């Protein structure tokens, strides 16, 4: 329910696309973007890593994932995981944006996730990341497997979340 609510039921389980989204989260959350080399082997390595964890550790990852999805949904509503521009219509879910946003929010402490969730300026500040002369749109759209571009998008989201959760 957390996943389907956060993605506005736009990700169909019929072709197992929902599992790909969750696997991307698990890989980047468990291994970190620094370990990334190539997506398929990275996802495989992450699943092996997760399989070695205790049930309590897997439950904790699940709970942090759910909490992150809920915070993102509360903050961005139907625009969660969509590239934003000047047009008010919600765009399709972007899998790279889903990955970097969920992982970045999940890495916050529970207290900071709550601050993010309740920050009245978070959506407007997030929208600015996609404005003119801002690279986030490009970083989640083209050459998304380039390690330097992966690093850049994580750094952008980390700075954004630090600003939204200070205090």
XYZ file of N, CA and C in Angstrom:
501
model
N 0.812 -1.202 0.000
C 0.000 0.000 0.000
C 0.856 1.267 0.000
N 1.941 1.246 0.734
C 2.828 2.417 0.785
C 3.350 2.740 -0.617
N 3.777 1.709 -1.326
C 4.335 1.894 -2.670
C 3.250 2.348 -3.650
N 2.123 1.682 -3.665
C 1.070 2.045 -4.627
C 0.505 3.430 -4.340
N 0.393 3.798 -3.068
C -0.070 5.148 -2.735
C 0.946 6.199 -3.174
N 2.220 5.974 -2.863
C 3.260 6.952 -3.184
C 3.423 7.140 -4.690
N 3.171 6.088 -5.454
C 3.322 6.165 -6.906
C 1.985 6.385 -7.621
N 0.967 6.695 -6.875
C -0.369 6.958 -7.437
C -0.874 5.819 -8.314
N -0.483 4.614 -7.977
C -0.899 3.410 -8.717
C -0.485 3.470 -10.191
N 0.588 4.210 -10.485
C 1.061 4.350 -11.864
C 2.050 3.257 -12.268
N 2.533 2.481 -11.324
C 3.523 1.450 -11.617
C 2.831 0.091 -11.548
N 2.673 -0.512 -12.691
C 1.934 -1.768 -12.792
C 2.770 -2.953 -12.308
N 2.166 -3.804 -11.491
C 2.861 -5.023 -11.084
C 2.826 -6.111 -12.161
N 2.018 -5.904 -13.216
C 1.869 -6.931 -14.257
C 3.204 -7.296 -14.910
N 4.024 -6.316 -15.199
C 5.308 -6.595 -15.846
C 6.457 -6.536 -14.848
N 6.123 -6.586 -13.578
C 7.068 -6.589 -12.472
C 7.912 -5.319 -12.419
N 7.398 -4.235 -12.971
C 8.099 -2.957 -12.911
C 8.187 -2.464 -11.471
N 7.169 -2.764 -10.673
C 7.199 -2.380 -9.264
C 8.390 -3.017 -8.552
N 8.702 -4.238 -8.894
C 9.844 -4.921 -8.276
C 11.164 -4.283 -8.700
N 11.238 -3.847 -9.937
C 12.448 -3.157 -10.381
C 12.666 -1.881 -9.573
N 11.600 -1.124 -9.355
C 11.711 0.102 -8.568
C 12.214 -0.204 -7.156
N 11.628 -1.205 -6.523
C 12.024 -1.573 -5.164
C 13.456 -2.106 -5.154
N 13.821 -2.898 -6.153
C 15.190 -3.410 -6.225
C 16.209 -2.286 -6.386
N 15.870 -1.268 -7.153
C 16.767 -0.125 -7.304
C 16.957 0.570 -5.954
N 15.857 0.750 -5.224
C 15.974 1.332 -3.886
C 16.906 0.481 -3.031
N 16.632 -0.826 -2.973
C 17.429 -1.713 -2.128
C 18.910 -1.657 -2.480
N 19.225 -1.659 -3.757
C 20.616 -1.671 -4.192
C 21.343 -0.396 -3.767
N 20.750 0.746 -4.082
C 21.422 2.000 -3.757
C 21.402 2.280 -2.250
N 20.389 1.795 -1.559
C 20.330 1.984 -0.105
C 21.342 1.081 0.592
N 21.382 -0.192 0.201
C 22.241 -1.164 0.881
C 23.713 -1.015 0.510
N 23.984 -0.729 -0.760
C 25.369 -0.712 -1.227
C 25.932 0.694 -1.406
N 25.070 1.670 -1.601
C 25.520 3.034 -1.848
C 25.884 3.242 -3.310
N 25.700 4.466 -3.795
C 25.984 4.757 -5.196
C 27.461 4.563 -5.512
N 28.317 4.674 -4.504
C 29.764 4.545 -4.715
C 30.150 3.159 -5.229
N 29.368 2.143 -4.898
C 29.661 0.766 -5.316
C 29.131 0.453 -6.718
N 28.402 1.380 -7.294
C 27.778 1.143 -8.598
C 28.824 0.994 -9.703
N 28.649 -0.012 -10.554
C 29.471 -0.177 -11.755
C 28.569 -0.369 -12.976
N 27.645 -1.307 -12.862
C 26.723 -1.646 -13.956
C 25.432 -2.131 -13.300
N 24.286 -1.728 -13.839
C 23.021 -1.909 -13.123
C 22.679 -3.365 -12.811
N 22.705 -4.255 -13.784
C 22.273 -5.629 -13.529
C 23.106 -6.311 -12.446
N 24.424 -6.205 -12.533
C 25.281 -6.831 -11.518
C 25.129 -6.130 -10.167
N 24.894 -4.817 -10.196
C 24.667 -4.051 -8.969
C 23.394 -4.521 -8.272
N 22.328 -4.712 -9.030
C 21.073 -5.200 -8.460
C 21.243 -6.619 -7.911
N 21.959 -7.473 -8.645
C 22.213 -8.837 -8.181
C 22.994 -8.830 -6.866
N 24.038 -8.007 -6.817
C 24.873 -7.909 -5.619
C 24.044 -7.428 -4.422
N 23.160 -6.487 -4.663
C 22.322 -5.966 -3.582
C 21.389 -7.040 -3.038
N 20.802 -7.827 -3.923
C 19.904 -8.889 -3.461
C 20.666 -9.925 -2.637
N 21.898 -10.214 -3.022
C 22.734 -11.132 -2.226
C 23.015 -10.523 -0.852
N 23.298 -9.235 -0.839
C 23.567 -8.522 0.419
C 22.340 -8.554 1.331
N 21.188 -8.287 0.765
C 19.940 -8.276 1.543
C 19.633 -9.681 2.070
N 19.894 -10.700 1.257
C 19.615 -12.083 1.666
C 20.456 -12.492 2.876
N 21.631 -11.890 3.053
C 22.511 -12.225 4.176
C 22.100 -11.539 5.472
N 21.214 -10.567 5.371
C 20.788 -9.827 6.567
C 19.801 -10.658 7.381
N 19.713 -10.363 8.650
C 18.740 -11.040 9.506
C 17.341 -10.543 9.155
N 16.348 -11.268 9.606
C 14.972 -10.839 9.370
C 14.713 -9.482 10.020
N 15.265 -9.251 11.180
C 15.087 -7.960 11.863
C 15.704 -6.830 11.042
N 16.867 -7.071 10.448
C 17.499 -6.047 9.608
C 16.674 -5.778 8.347
N 16.140 -6.824 7.750
C 15.281 -6.650 6.560
C 14.000 -5.911 6.930
N 13.449 -6.230 8.091
C 12.248 -5.522 8.552
C 12.540 -4.040 8.758
N 13.713 -3.735 9.283
C 14.091 -2.335 9.505
C 14.217 -1.591 8.172
N 14.821 -2.228 7.181
C 14.934 -1.616 5.847
C 13.546 -1.384 5.263
N 12.671 -2.382 5.395
C 11.297 -2.242 4.901
C 10.596 -1.060 5.577
N 10.734 -0.956 6.889
C 10.069 0.113 7.625
C 10.599 1.492 7.224
N 11.898 1.604 7.027
C 12.499 2.872 6.596
C 12.020 3.213 5.181
N 11.939 2.215 4.321
C 11.433 2.416 2.955
C 9.990 2.922 2.997
N 9.147 2.258 3.773
C 7.745 2.683 3.892
C 7.638 4.101 4.447
N 8.417 4.390 5.485
C 8.383 5.713 6.089
C 8.822 6.777 5.076
N 9.826 6.449 4.283
C 10.302 7.378 3.251
C 9.243 7.606 2.185
N 8.619 6.542 1.732
C 7.536 6.675 0.745
C 6.410 7.549 1.289
N 6.057 7.323 2.540
C 4.975 8.102 3.154
C 5.346 9.577 3.263
N 6.590 9.862 3.621
C 7.034 11.257 3.736
C 7.040 11.934 2.372
N 7.516 11.231 1.358
C 7.556 11.792 0.003
C 6.145 12.028 -0.510
N 5.281 11.084 -0.293
C 3.881 11.222 -0.728
C 3.203 12.397 -0.010
N 3.436 12.512 1.284
C 2.830 13.611 2.050
C 3.319 14.958 1.532
N 4.560 15.027 1.146
C 5.148 16.287 0.707
C 4.796 16.630 -0.753
N 4.857 15.658 -1.644
C 4.741 15.934 -3.078
C 3.429 15.474 -3.715
N 2.592 14.795 -2.940
C 1.279 14.341 -3.433
C 1.415 13.609 -4.776
N 0.611 14.001 -5.747
C 0.603 13.301 -7.043
C 1.835 13.590 -7.887
N 2.668 14.512 -7.441
C 3.886 14.847 -8.177
C 5.101 14.046 -7.697
N 4.896 13.162 -6.736
C 6.004 12.367 -6.222
C 6.649 11.575 -7.363
N 7.949 11.681 -7.467
C 8.772 10.942 -8.425
C 8.582 11.365 -9.878
N 7.997 12.539 -10.074
C 7.803 13.078 -11.423
C 8.742 14.253 -11.626
N 9.276 14.369 -12.840
C 10.058 15.559 -13.167
C 9.100 16.739 -13.199
N 9.520 17.839 -12.619
C 8.650 19.001 -12.518
C 9.106 20.080 -13.489
N 8.128 20.779 -14.038
C 8.420 21.910 -14.911
C 7.344 22.962 -14.708
N 7.238 23.870 -15.616
C 6.284 24.976 -15.468
C 4.831 24.546 -15.641
N 4.612 23.347 -16.143
C 3.248 22.890 -16.392
C 2.716 22.122 -15.189
N 1.499 22.403 -14.753
C 0.987 21.793 -13.527
C 0.595 20.319 -13.657
N 0.490 19.807 -14.869
C 0.079 18.423 -15.060
C 1.163 17.466 -14.543
N 0.741 16.445 -13.806
C 1.689 15.457 -13.289
C 2.256 14.643 -14.448
N 3.534 14.384 -14.378
C 4.238 13.624 -15.399
C 4.305 12.155 -14.993
N 4.800 11.325 -15.891
C 4.995 9.914 -15.521
C 6.034 9.782 -14.403
N 5.970 8.677 -13.698
C 6.955 8.377 -12.663
C 8.304 8.137 -13.359
N 9.343 8.745 -12.806
C 10.698 8.576 -13.326
C 11.441 7.627 -12.393
N 11.880 6.481 -12.907
C 12.483 5.458 -12.042
C 13.784 5.931 -11.387
N 14.576 6.737 -12.091
C 15.822 7.241 -11.510
C 15.508 8.238 -10.396
N 14.531 9.085 -10.619
C 14.125 10.032 -9.583
C 13.544 9.285 -8.377
N 12.780 8.237 -8.632
C 12.258 7.400 -7.554
C 13.417 6.866 -6.706
N 14.411 6.320 -7.376
C 15.544 5.723 -6.667
C 16.295 6.755 -5.832
N 16.699 7.857 -6.423
C 17.529 8.828 -5.697
C 16.733 9.511 -4.582
N 15.473 9.758 -4.801
C 14.664 10.421 -3.784
C 14.364 9.492 -2.614
N 13.951 8.259 -2.892
C 13.642 7.336 -1.791
C 14.884 7.005 -0.979
N 15.998 6.764 -1.656
C 17.231 6.439 -0.938
C 17.682 7.630 -0.096
N 17.643 8.810 -0.670
C 18.093 10.002 0.052
C 17.227 10.280 1.268
N 15.920 10.144 1.140
C 15.021 10.356 2.283
C 15.204 9.228 3.301
N 15.394 8.010 2.832
C 15.580 6.877 3.750
C 16.848 7.011 4.579
N 17.839 7.680 4.052
C 19.098 7.847 4.784
C 19.012 8.908 5.877
N 17.942 9.666 5.882
C 17.729 10.636 6.959
C 17.346 9.892 8.232
N 17.625 10.487 9.366
C 17.138 9.913 10.624
C 15.613 10.026 10.633
N 14.967 9.263 11.486
C 13.507 9.329 11.587
C 13.050 10.743 11.931
N 13.792 11.411 12.800
C 13.448 12.790 13.184
C 13.542 13.735 11.980
N 14.588 13.588 11.207
C 14.752 14.460 10.032
C 13.733 14.118 8.944
N 13.366 12.843 8.796
C 12.305 12.485 7.830
C 10.998 13.157 8.224
N 10.729 13.199 9.516
C 9.507 13.841 10.004
C 9.556 15.352 9.736
N 10.711 15.969 9.953
C 10.857 17.397 9.647
C 10.644 17.666 8.162
N 11.200 16.806 7.325
C 11.002 16.933 5.877
C 9.513 16.820 5.542
N 8.873 15.833 6.088
C 7.456 15.577 5.817
C 6.589 16.783 6.173
N 6.972 17.507 7.209
C 6.158 18.627 7.699
C 6.653 20.006 7.267
N 7.701 20.058 6.469
C 8.251 21.345 6.040
C 7.349 21.963 4.976
N 6.782 23.116 5.274
C 5.824 23.753 4.353
C 6.500 24.316 3.108
N 7.825 24.447 3.127
C 8.546 24.982 1.969
C 9.166 23.900 1.090
N 9.058 22.662 1.490
C 9.784 21.589 0.806
C 9.364 21.414 -0.651
N 8.071 21.495 -0.940
C 7.641 21.268 -2.322
C 8.127 22.389 -3.235
N 7.964 23.632 -2.819
C 8.417 24.754 -3.652
C 9.924 24.716 -3.861
N 10.669 24.388 -2.831
C 12.124 24.281 -2.963
C 12.512 23.123 -3.874
N 11.769 22.032 -3.787
C 12.018 20.873 -4.653
C 11.761 21.246 -6.115
N 10.677 21.954 -6.362
C 10.340 22.377 -7.724
C 11.470 23.211 -8.326
N 12.127 24.015 -7.491
C 13.228 24.858 -7.968
C 14.416 24.035 -8.465
N 14.559 22.812 -7.972
C 15.648 21.953 -8.443
C 15.510 21.620 -9.926
N 14.306 21.773 -10.443
C 14.033 21.456 -11.843
C 13.948 22.703 -12.711
N 14.150 23.862 -12.139
C 14.013 25.121 -12.868
C 15.131 25.347 -13.872
N 15.085 26.511 -14.506
C 16.090 26.896 -15.493
C 17.477 26.861 -14.865
N 18.426 26.383 -15.633
C 19.824 26.285 -15.205
C 20.021 25.370 -13.999
N 19.112 24.457 -13.796
C 19.235 23.459 -12.725
C 19.384 22.100 -13.397
N 20.379 21.336 -13.015
C 20.678 20.103 -13.758
C 19.853 18.872 -13.393
N 18.999 18.921 -12.377
C 18.358 17.688 -11.938
C 17.532 17.034 -13.039
N 16.809 17.818 -13.812
C 16.008 17.224 -14.890
C 16.888 16.409 -15.827
N 17.992 16.985 -16.220
C 18.906 16.282 -17.128
C 19.537 15.069 -16.449
N 19.894 15.200 -15.186
C 20.557 14.108 -14.466
C 19.665 12.890 -14.262
N 18.348 13.073 -14.301
C 17.445 11.919 -14.163
C 16.835 11.517 -15.502
N 17.337 12.134 -16.593
C 16.757 11.872 -17.916
C 17.735 11.260 -18.910
N 18.978 11.707 -18.894
C 19.940 11.238 -19.895
C 21.208 10.732 -19.224
N 21.827 9.754 -19.857
C 23.069 9.154 -19.345
C 22.949 8.828 -17.854
N 21.842 8.226 -17.487
C 21.546 8.003 -16.069
C 22.449 6.954 -15.428
N 23.132 6.129 -16.209
C 24.010 5.102 -15.652
C 25.440 5.594 -15.455
N 25.732 6.805 -15.870
C 27.067 7.370 -15.699
C 27.312 7.638 -14.215
N 28.400 7.098 -13.687
C 28.655 7.181 -12.247
C 28.805 8.628 -11.775
N 29.405 9.479 -12.568
C 29.541 10.886 -12.197
C 28.166 11.556 -12.089
N 27.267 11.220 -12.996
C 25.915 11.788 -12.972
C 25.116 11.237 -11.779
N 25.354 9.980 -11.447
C 24.721 9.392 -10.265
C 25.171 10.166 -9.024
N 26.487 10.372 -8.906
C 27.021 11.130 -7.778
C 26.407 12.520 -7.710
N 26.311 13.198 -8.849
C 25.766 14.556 -8.878
C 24.327 14.598 -8.388
N 23.495 13.664 -8.835
C 22.089 13.724 -8.403
C 21.942 13.413 -6.923
N 22.771 12.504 -6.398
C 22.729 12.242 -4.956
C 23.191 13.465 -4.170
N 24.205 14.142 -4.653
C 24.678 15.353 -3.968
C 23.616 16.449 -3.972
N 22.921 16.622 -5.084
C 21.857 17.628 -5.169
C 20.752 17.319 -4.166
N 20.305 16.066 -4.121
C 19.233 15.697 -3.191
C 19.698 15.782 -1.744
N 20.948 15.447 -1.487
C 21.464 15.553 -0.125
C 21.470 17.011 0.342
N 21.926 17.920 -0.504
C 21.920 19.350 -0.138
C 20.492 19.832 0.092
N 19.604 19.471 -0.813
C 18.197 19.859 -0.684
C 17.618 19.365 0.645
N 17.804 18.087 0.947
C 17.236 17.523 2.175
C 17.886 18.112 3.425
N 19.156 18.415 3.364
C 19.812 19.082 4.499
C 19.167 20.430 4.759
N 18.901 21.183 3.709
C 18.241 22.493 3.865
C 16.830 22.349 4.425
N 16.121 21.320 4.001
C 14.727 21.137 4.418
C 14.599 20.573 5.827
N 15.672 20.005 6.355
C 15.567 19.337 7.662
C 16.481 19.927 8.717
N 17.073 21.083 8.444
C 17.914 21.724 9.451
C 17.085 22.084 10.671
N 17.761 22.140 11.783
C 17.055 22.603 12.963
C 17.136 21.619 14.033
